[in-house]
Amino acid sequence: MVKFKASKLTFFAGLVLLFIAFLVELVLVSTVVEEPIRDNIILLVLGTLFFGGVIAFLGGMSIVVYFKTTKHLRNGIKTYGEDNLQNMIQNKCISTYTHPLSGYKVYFTEELVIDPRETIIDYNEISLMYKQVTRTNGVSRVYLQFSLKDGTSYSLCNGIEDAMIHNYMQLCFQHNNRIMFGYTKENLERYKQLVKDYKRENGNGK
């Protein structure tokens, strides 16, 4: 049975970052207390704004993302029913993406794209798809980006290869021929307008 649960790595990473930020602030404050001179006060302010503060912000955001993902998965389970989702994965799965190292899976079923650690997406909710590349400390990570009509976006299938991206885009297009493909200026402008229209029609726009 597949477990629907947000990865706790995000949560623990957030806690670690908050702890580091606390240590940084402790060192800065102790420096000022020991020698309350002008240079040390400036160091405290700048260190808080550009170092400790940034780390604390990233840590806080990681924890927020964890709880937001947990809530989103719970809402998905409530909407579709866990037994129904398990049945889709077991009996109605068209293709499964498996990360080559971690083994984490994303299931492309007849009705939904299911990432048990991230989200549950109805094909009809997808407006735009493209290859997303992130770089951290010289390491590149490739994802398949799903941008939905309500303005939310999800980066799934970590480590996916170009040929597989093309195949999954075709699969999604078979279920929703209104999906746009590619990170282009034209697509982004059109997507932005589609989100505005969606929010206005659903009472969320201005």
Short mmCIF file of C-alpha atoms in Angstrom, two decimals:
data_model
loop_
_atom_site.label_atom_id
_atom_site.label_comp_id
_atom_site.label_asym_id
_atom_site.label_seq_id
_atom_site.Cartn_x
_atom_site.Cartn_y
_atom_site.Cartn_z
CA MET A 1 0.00 0.00 0.00
CA VAL A 2 1.30 3.44 -0.97
CA LYS A 3 1.69 5.92 1.90
CA PHE A 4 0.52 9.47 1.32
CA LYS A 5 2.86 11.55 3.45
CA ALA A 6 4.94 14.68 2.92
CA SER A 7 8.67 14.13 3.18
CA LYS A 8 9.91 14.95 6.68
CA LEU A 9 13.29 15.94 5.24
CA THR A 10 11.81 19.35 4.42
CA PHE A 11 10.59 19.76 7.99
CA PHE A 12 13.86 18.69 9.62
CA ALA A 13 15.88 20.82 7.19
CA GLY A 14 13.79 23.78 8.29
CA LEU A 15 14.50 23.04 11.95
CA VAL A 16 18.24 22.76 11.27
CA LEU A 17 18.26 26.10 9.45
CA LEU A 18 16.36 27.77 12.30
CA PHE A 19 18.86 26.36 14.78
CA ILE A 20 21.80 27.66 12.71
CA ALA A 21 20.12 31.07 12.51
CA PHE A 22 19.71 31.04 16.31
CA LEU A 23 23.40 30.24 16.81
CA VAL A 24 24.43 33.00 14.41
CA GLU A 25 22.24 35.52 16.22
CA LEU A 26 23.56 34.34 19.59
CA VAL A 27 27.15 34.94 18.49
CA LEU A 28 26.31 38.38 17.09
CA VAL A 29 24.43 39.46 20.21
CA SER A 30 27.15 38.19 22.56
CA THR A 31 29.71 40.18 20.56
CA VAL A 32 27.72 43.37 21.07
CA VAL A 33 27.14 42.64 24.76
CA GLU A 34 30.87 42.13 25.35
CA GLU A 35 31.90 45.20 23.37
CA PRO A 36 28.94 47.51 22.68
CA ILE A 37 30.86 49.65 20.23
CA ARG A 38 29.50 51.13 17.05
CA ASP A 39 31.21 48.62 14.71
CA ASN A 40 29.80 45.64 16.61
CA ILE A 41 26.29 47.10 16.57
CA ILE A 42 26.55 47.57 12.82
CA LEU A 43 27.80 43.97 12.55
CA LEU A 44 24.75 42.79 14.52
CA VAL A 45 22.33 44.63 12.26
CA LEU A 46 23.98 43.57 9.02
CA GLY A 47 24.52 40.00 10.19
CA THR A 48 20.88 39.69 11.20
CA LEU A 49 19.58 41.15 7.96
CA PHE A 50 21.85 39.41 5.47
CA PHE A 51 22.87 36.18 7.16
CA GLY A 52 20.95 35.05 10.23
CA GLY A 53 17.72 36.55 8.97
CA VAL A 54 18.02 34.90 5.57
CA ILE A 55 18.76 31.50 7.11
CA ALA A 56 15.82 31.87 9.50
CA PHE A 57 13.54 32.84 6.62
CA LEU A 58 14.57 29.79 4.59
CA GLY A 59 14.09 27.55 7.60
CA GLY A 60 10.67 28.98 8.30
CA MET A 61 9.65 28.59 4.67
CA SER A 62 10.75 24.93 4.66
CA ILE A 63 8.53 24.21 7.65
CA VAL A 64 5.61 26.11 6.10
CA VAL A 65 6.01 24.11 2.88
CA TYR A 66 5.96 20.86 4.84
CA PHE A 67 2.69 21.67 6.60
CA LYS A 68 1.19 23.12 3.43
CA THR A 69 2.03 19.92 1.52
CA THR A 70 0.61 17.79 4.34
CA LYS A 71 -2.65 19.77 4.24
CA HIS A 72 -2.79 19.54 0.45
CA LEU A 73 -2.38 15.76 0.50
CA ARG A 74 -5.07 15.41 3.17
CA ASN A 75 -7.45 17.49 1.05
CA GLY A 76 -6.64 15.30 -1.97
CA ILE A 77 -7.36 12.14 0.00
CA LYS A 78 -10.61 13.67 1.24
CA THR A 79 -11.61 14.62 -2.31
CA TYR A 80 -10.78 11.36 -4.08
CA GLY A 81 -10.83 8.86 -1.22
CA GLU A 82 -7.77 6.89 -0.16
CA ASP A 83 -9.20 3.53 -1.26
CA ASN A 84 -9.93 4.99 -4.69
CA LEU A 85 -6.42 6.43 -4.95
CA GLN A 86 -4.87 3.12 -3.94
CA ASN A 87 -7.01 1.36 -6.57
CA MET A 88 -5.89 3.82 -9.26
CA ILE A 89 -2.24 3.20 -8.40
CA GLN A 90 -2.64 -0.58 -8.31
CA ASN A 91 -5.03 -1.14 -11.21
CA LYS A 92 -5.28 1.99 -13.34
CA CYS A 93 -1.67 3.15 -13.56
CA ILE A 94 -0.51 3.92 -17.10
CA SER A 95 3.09 4.71 -16.23
CA THR A 96 5.26 5.08 -13.11
CA TYR A 97 8.26 7.37 -12.83
CA THR A 98 10.88 5.99 -10.42
CA HIS A 99 13.84 8.05 -9.25
CA PRO A 100 17.02 6.09 -10.10
CA LEU A 101 18.63 6.62 -6.67
CA SER A 102 15.97 7.23 -4.03
CA GLY A 103 13.32 5.03 -5.63
CA TYR A 104 10.57 7.58 -5.00
CA LYS A 105 7.69 7.21 -7.42
CA VAL A 106 5.20 9.36 -9.29
CA TYR A 107 2.16 7.55 -10.68
CA PHE A 108 0.47 8.57 -13.92
CA THR A 109 -2.94 6.90 -13.70
CA GLU A 110 -5.94 7.01 -16.02
CA GLU A 111 -7.38 10.01 -14.17
CA LEU A 112 -4.73 11.58 -11.95
CA VAL A 113 -1.03 12.28 -11.56
CA ILE A 114 -0.19 11.08 -8.05
CA ASP A 115 2.95 11.96 -6.12
CA PRO A 116 2.32 10.47 -2.66
CA ARG A 117 4.83 12.86 -1.06
CA GLU A 118 3.76 16.03 -2.85
CA THR A 119 0.42 16.31 -4.61
CA ILE A 120 -2.52 14.77 -6.45
CA ILE A 121 -3.26 16.40 -9.82
CA ASP A 122 -6.27 16.01 -12.08
CA TYR A 123 -5.11 16.15 -15.72
CA ASN A 124 -7.84 18.69 -16.43
CA GLU A 125 -6.31 21.07 -13.88
CA ILE A 126 -3.02 21.32 -15.79
CA SER A 127 -2.50 24.45 -17.91
CA LEU A 128 1.25 24.47 -18.57
CA MET A 129 4.07 21.91 -18.46
CA TYR A 130 7.79 22.37 -19.02
CA LYS A 131 11.25 21.18 -18.05
CA GLN A 132 12.44 22.84 -14.85
CA VAL A 133 16.16 22.95 -14.00
CA THR A 134 17.44 24.12 -10.61
CA ARG A 135 21.09 24.56 -9.69
CA THR A 136 22.43 24.44 -6.12
CA ASN A 137 26.15 24.57 -5.38
CA GLY A 138 26.94 23.57 -8.95
CA VAL A 139 24.56 20.59 -8.87
CA SER A 140 21.73 20.58 -11.41
CA ARG A 141 18.37 18.97 -10.75
CA VAL A 142 15.81 18.41 -13.48
CA TYR A 143 12.07 18.26 -12.82
CA LEU A 144 8.85 18.07 -14.79
CA GLN A 145 6.96 21.24 -13.92
CA PHE A 146 3.16 21.25 -13.64
CA SER A 147 1.48 24.67 -13.54
CA LEU A 148 -2.21 24.43 -12.71
CA LYS A 149 -5.06 26.70 -13.73
CA ASP A 150 -5.45 28.05 -10.18
CA GLY A 151 -1.88 29.39 -10.23
CA THR A 152 -0.21 26.68 -8.15
CA SER A 153 2.84 24.84 -9.51
CA TYR A 154 4.56 21.56 -8.66
CA SER A 155 8.02 20.28 -9.58
CA LEU A 156 7.74 16.49 -9.85
CA CYS A 157 9.83 13.59 -11.18
CA ASN A 158 13.19 14.72 -9.81
CA GLY A 159 16.05 13.58 -12.07
CA ILE A 160 13.86 12.94 -15.09
CA GLU A 161 15.54 12.65 -18.52
CA ASP A 162 14.51 14.61 -21.60
CA ALA A 163 13.08 11.59 -23.46
CA MET A 164 10.90 10.74 -20.47
CA ILE A 165 9.73 14.35 -20.20
CA HIS A 166 8.50 14.18 -23.78
CA ASN A 167 6.70 10.89 -23.14
CA TYR A 168 4.94 12.16 -20.02
CA MET A 169 3.94 15.38 -21.75
CA GLN A 170 2.34 13.31 -24.51
CA LEU A 171 0.57 11.16 -21.93
CA CYS A 172 -0.84 14.23 -20.15
CA PHE A 173 -1.87 15.78 -23.48
CA GLN A 174 -3.91 12.67 -24.30
CA HIS A 175 -5.98 13.41 -21.20
CA ASN A 176 -6.09 17.19 -21.65
CA ASN A 177 -5.45 18.66 -25.10
CA ARG A 178 -5.53 22.23 -23.74
CA ILE A 179 -2.16 21.89 -21.99
CA MET A 180 0.59 24.24 -23.17
CA PHE A 181 4.14 22.92 -23.33
CA GLY A 182 7.42 24.79 -22.99
CA TYR A 183 8.80 27.66 -20.92
CA THR A 184 8.29 30.40 -23.49
CA LYS A 185 7.30 34.04 -23.17
CA GLU A 186 4.12 33.41 -25.13
CA ASN A 187 3.08 30.47 -22.96
CA LEU A 188 3.88 32.32 -19.73
CA GLU A 189 1.82 35.34 -20.76
CA ARG A 190 -1.07 33.15 -21.80
CA TYR A 191 -0.83 31.13 -18.59
CA LYS A 192 -0.82 34.30 -16.48
CA GLN A 193 -4.02 35.42 -18.18
CA LEU A 194 -5.63 32.00 -17.74
CA VAL A 195 -4.92 32.13 -14.01
CA LYS A 196 -6.44 35.61 -13.78
CA ASP A 197 -9.54 34.42 -15.64
CA TYR A 198 -9.83 31.37 -13.40
CA LYS A 199 -9.56 33.39 -10.20
CA ARG A 200 -12.04 35.98 -11.44
CA GLU A 201 -14.57 33.29 -12.40
CA ASN A 202 -14.17 31.65 -8.99
CA GLY A 203 -14.40 34.86 -7.02
CA ASN A 204 -10.71 35.11 -6.14
CA GLY A 205 -9.64 37.78 -8.58
CA LYS A 206 -9.89 41.55 -8.43
#
